[in-house]
mmCIF file of C-alpha atoms in Angstrom:
data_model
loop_
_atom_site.group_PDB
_atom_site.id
_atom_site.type_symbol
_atom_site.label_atom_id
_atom_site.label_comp_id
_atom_site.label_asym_id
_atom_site.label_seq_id
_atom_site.Cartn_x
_atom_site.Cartn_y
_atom_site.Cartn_z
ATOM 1 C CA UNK A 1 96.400 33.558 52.364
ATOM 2 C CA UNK A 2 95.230 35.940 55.395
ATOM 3 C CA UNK A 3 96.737 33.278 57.877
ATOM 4 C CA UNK A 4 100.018 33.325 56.610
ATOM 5 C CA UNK A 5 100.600 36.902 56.024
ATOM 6 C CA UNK A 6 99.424 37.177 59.782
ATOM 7 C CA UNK A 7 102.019 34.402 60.611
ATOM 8 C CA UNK A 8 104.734 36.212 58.689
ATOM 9 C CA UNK A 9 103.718 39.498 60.105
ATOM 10 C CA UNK A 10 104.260 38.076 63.924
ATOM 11 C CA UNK A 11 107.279 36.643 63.627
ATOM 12 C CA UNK A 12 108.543 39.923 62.068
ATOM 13 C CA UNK A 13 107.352 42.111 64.889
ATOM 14 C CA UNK A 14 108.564 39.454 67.278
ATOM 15 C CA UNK A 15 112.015 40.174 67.822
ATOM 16 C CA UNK A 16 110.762 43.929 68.415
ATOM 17 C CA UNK A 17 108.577 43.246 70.982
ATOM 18 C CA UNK A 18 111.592 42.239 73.090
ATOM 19 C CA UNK A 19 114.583 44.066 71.952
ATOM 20 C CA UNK A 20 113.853 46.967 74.618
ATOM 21 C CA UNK A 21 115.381 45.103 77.092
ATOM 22 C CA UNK A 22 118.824 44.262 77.709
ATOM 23 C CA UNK A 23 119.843 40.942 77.318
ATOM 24 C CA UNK A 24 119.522 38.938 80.379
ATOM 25 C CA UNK A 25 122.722 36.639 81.417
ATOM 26 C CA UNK A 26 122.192 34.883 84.488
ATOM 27 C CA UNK A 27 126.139 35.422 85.232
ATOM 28 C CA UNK A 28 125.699 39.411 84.618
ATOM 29 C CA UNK A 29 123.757 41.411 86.059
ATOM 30 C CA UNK A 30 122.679 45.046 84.260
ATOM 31 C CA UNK A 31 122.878 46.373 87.426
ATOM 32 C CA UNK A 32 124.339 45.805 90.648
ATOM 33 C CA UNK A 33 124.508 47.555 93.669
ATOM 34 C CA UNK A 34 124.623 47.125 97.619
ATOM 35 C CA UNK A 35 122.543 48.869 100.378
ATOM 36 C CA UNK A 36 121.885 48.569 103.982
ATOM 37 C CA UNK A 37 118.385 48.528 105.873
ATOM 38 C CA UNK A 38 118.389 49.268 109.578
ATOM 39 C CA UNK A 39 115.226 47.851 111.534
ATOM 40 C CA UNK A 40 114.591 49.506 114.929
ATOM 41 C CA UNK A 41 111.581 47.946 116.258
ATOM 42 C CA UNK A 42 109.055 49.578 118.686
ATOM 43 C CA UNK A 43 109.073 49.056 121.896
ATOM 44 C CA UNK A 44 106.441 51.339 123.822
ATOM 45 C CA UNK A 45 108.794 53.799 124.216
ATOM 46 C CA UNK A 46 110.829 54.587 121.460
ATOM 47 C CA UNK A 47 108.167 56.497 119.281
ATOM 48 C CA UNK A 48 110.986 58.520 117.592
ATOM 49 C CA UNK A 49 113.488 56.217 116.554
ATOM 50 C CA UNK A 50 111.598 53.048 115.610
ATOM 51 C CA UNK A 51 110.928 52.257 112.000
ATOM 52 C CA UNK A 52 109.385 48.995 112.716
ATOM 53 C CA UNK A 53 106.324 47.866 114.725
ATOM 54 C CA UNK A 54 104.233 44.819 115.336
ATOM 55 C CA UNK A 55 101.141 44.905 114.364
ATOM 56 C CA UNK A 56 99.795 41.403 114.875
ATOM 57 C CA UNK A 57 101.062 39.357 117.858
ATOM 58 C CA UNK A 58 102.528 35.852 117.257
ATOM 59 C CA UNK A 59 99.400 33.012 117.595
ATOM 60 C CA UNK A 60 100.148 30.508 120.551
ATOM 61 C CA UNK A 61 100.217 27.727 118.313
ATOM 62 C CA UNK A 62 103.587 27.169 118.421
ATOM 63 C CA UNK A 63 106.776 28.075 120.103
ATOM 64 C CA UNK A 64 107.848 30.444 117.285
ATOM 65 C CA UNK A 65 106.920 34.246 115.851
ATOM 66 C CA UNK A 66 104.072 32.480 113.782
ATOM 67 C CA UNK A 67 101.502 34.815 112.860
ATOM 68 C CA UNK A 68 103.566 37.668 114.133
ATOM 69 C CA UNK A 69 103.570 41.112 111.121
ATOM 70 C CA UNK A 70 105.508 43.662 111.233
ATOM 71 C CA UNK A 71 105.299 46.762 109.130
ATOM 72 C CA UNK A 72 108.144 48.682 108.387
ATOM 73 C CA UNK A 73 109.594 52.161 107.239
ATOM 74 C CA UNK A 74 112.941 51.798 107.496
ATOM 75 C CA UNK A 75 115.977 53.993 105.945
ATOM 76 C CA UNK A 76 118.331 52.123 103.265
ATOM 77 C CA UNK A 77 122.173 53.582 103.714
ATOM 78 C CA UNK A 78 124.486 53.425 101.552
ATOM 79 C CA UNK A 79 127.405 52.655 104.419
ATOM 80 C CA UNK A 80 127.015 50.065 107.417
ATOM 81 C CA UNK A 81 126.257 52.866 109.702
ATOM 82 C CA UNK A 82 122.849 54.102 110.937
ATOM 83 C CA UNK A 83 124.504 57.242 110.030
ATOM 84 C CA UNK A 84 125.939 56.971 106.504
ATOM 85 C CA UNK A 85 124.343 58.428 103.821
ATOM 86 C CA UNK A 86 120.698 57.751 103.705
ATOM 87 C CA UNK A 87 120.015 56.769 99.869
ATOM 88 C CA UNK A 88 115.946 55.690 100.194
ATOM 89 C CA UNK A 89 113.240 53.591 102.550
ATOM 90 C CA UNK A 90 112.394 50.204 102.678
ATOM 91 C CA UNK A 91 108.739 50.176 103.146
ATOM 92 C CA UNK A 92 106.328 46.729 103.366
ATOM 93 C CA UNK A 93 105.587 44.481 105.636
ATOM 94 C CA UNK A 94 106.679 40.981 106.596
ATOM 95 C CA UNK A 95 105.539 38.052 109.108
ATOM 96 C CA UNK A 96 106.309 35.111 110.385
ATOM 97 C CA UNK A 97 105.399 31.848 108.635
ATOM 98 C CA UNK A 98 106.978 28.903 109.693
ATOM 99 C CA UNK A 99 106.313 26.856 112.460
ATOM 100 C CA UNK A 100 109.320 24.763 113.275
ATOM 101 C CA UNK A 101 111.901 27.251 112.344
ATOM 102 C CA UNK A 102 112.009 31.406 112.483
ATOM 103 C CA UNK A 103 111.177 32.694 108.498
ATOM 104 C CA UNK A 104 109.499 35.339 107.414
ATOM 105 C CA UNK A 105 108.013 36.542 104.542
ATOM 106 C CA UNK A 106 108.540 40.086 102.968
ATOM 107 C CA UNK A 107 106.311 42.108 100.408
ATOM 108 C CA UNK A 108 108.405 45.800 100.182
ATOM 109 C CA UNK A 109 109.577 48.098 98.067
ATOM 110 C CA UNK A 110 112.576 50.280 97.893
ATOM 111 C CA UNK A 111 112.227 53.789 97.507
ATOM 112 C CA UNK A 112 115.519 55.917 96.360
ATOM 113 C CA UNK A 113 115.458 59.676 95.688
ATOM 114 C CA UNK A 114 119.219 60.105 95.647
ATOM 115 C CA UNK A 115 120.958 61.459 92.930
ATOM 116 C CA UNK A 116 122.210 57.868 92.725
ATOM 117 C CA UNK A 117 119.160 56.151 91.802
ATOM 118 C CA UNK A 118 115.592 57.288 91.959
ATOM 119 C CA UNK A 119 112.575 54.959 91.422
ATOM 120 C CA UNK A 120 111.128 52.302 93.156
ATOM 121 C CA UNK A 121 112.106 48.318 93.480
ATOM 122 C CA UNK A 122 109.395 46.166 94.082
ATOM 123 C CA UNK A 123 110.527 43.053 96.219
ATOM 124 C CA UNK A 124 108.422 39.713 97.412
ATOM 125 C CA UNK A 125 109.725 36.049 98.764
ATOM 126 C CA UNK A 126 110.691 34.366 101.357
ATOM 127 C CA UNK A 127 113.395 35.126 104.350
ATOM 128 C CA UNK A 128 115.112 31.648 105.273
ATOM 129 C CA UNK A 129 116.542 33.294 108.687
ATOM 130 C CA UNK A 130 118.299 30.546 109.647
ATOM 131 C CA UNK A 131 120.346 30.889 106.045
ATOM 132 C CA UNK A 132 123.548 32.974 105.901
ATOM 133 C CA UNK A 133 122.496 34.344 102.656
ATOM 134 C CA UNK A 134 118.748 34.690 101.334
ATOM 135 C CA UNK A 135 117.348 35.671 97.784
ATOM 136 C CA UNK A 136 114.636 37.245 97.329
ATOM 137 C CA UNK A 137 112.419 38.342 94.016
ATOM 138 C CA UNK A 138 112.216 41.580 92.592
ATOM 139 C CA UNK A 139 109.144 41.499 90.384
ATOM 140 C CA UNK A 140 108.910 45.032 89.280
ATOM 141 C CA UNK A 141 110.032 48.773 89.451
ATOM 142 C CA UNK A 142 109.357 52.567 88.443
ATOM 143 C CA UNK A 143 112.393 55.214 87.288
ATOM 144 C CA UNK A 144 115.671 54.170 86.548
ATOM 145 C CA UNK A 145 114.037 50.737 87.682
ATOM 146 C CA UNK A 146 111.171 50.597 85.079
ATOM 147 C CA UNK A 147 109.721 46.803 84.962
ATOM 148 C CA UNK A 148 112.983 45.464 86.419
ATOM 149 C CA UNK A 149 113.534 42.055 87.297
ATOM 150 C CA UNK A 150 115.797 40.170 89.336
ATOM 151 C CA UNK A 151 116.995 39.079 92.744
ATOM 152 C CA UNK A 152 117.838 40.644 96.250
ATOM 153 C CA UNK A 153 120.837 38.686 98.694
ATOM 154 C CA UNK A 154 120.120 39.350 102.052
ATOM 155 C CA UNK A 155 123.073 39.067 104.370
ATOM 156 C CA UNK A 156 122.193 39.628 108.302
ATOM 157 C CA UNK A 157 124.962 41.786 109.236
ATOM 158 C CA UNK A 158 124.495 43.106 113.004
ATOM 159 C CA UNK A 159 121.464 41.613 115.592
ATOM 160 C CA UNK A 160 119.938 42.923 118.620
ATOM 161 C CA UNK A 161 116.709 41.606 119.187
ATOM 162 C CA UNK A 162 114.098 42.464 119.819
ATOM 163 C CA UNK A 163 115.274 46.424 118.973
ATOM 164 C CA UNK A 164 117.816 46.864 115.726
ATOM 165 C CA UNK A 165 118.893 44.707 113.102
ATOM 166 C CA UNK A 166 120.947 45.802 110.137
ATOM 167 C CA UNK A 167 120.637 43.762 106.403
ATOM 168 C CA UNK A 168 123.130 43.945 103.882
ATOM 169 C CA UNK A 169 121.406 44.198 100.511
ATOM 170 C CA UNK A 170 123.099 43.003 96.980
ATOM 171 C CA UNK A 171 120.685 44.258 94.649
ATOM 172 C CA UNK A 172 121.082 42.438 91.191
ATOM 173 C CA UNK A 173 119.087 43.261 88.147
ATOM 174 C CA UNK A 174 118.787 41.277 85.118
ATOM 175 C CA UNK A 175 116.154 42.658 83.017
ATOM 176 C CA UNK A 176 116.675 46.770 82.911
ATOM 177 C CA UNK A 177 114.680 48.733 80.529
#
């Protein structure tokens, strides 16, 4: 008799345990927004504008960046510009991790104190360079972006290497709290 009022009792309290969430639909996100993260990478000299430095040198076992991380701290705009309205900081790392092809890695999170958003995205996958478009997970978040869940486009908008490069970011939430 204890088993099934147990049983009875879960599978009332189930539907609770998930109804704090808004529905996820794979063709709608909650939330959707773009941003832009500007990479200028150390050189030696450039101690006040870089956001970005290596911190491990490629290995010589092959003729790409493998083995090469950089960490970053890097402003997120809302605008293309360098000089649009700063809205947070990209801050992580990333390296290099394939051999035959450039791809890299990220592990970041997004930090906005705008009085757009404020809270933290938590982001981690894979970055197919050689891709016009890349998605990446997010597997977590704080504030307005408590336990959120989705997916990150990258879009490589504007390339100098080895100094500045500019993503475009299409954040898409599907699980918002």
């Amino acid at each position: 008799m204890q088993k099934y009022i147990c049983i009875v009792l879960l599978l009332l309290a189930f539907p609770f345990i998930f109804s704090h969430a808004k529905r996820t639909n794979p063709d709608k996100p909650c939330k959707h927004f773009t941003v832009y993260y500007h990479t200028v990478i150390f050189n030696g000299t450039n101690t006040a504008n870089a956001t970005a430095a290596v911190v491990r040198e490629p290995t010589k076992f092959w003729n790409t960046s493998f083995g090469q991380m950089v960490i970053f701290d890097s402003p997120l705009t809302k605008g293309q510009s360098l000089l649009s309205t700063p809205i947070g900081r990209a801050q992580g790392l990333y390296f290099y991790d394939m051999k035959m092809r450039v791809g890299s890695w990220f592990a970041y999170s997004l930090l906005f104190n705008s009085t757009e958003h404020k809270g933290i995205i938590n982001i981690m996958g894979a970055n197919l360079m050689h891709e016009e478009t890349r998605d990446l997970s997010i597997v977590g978040g704080t504030g307005d972006f408590f336990m959120a869940r989705g997916i990150v486009t990258f879009r490589t908008e504007d390339v100098d290497i080895p100094r500045y490069f500019r993503l475009q970011m299409d954040v898409k939430l599907y699980e918002c709290y």
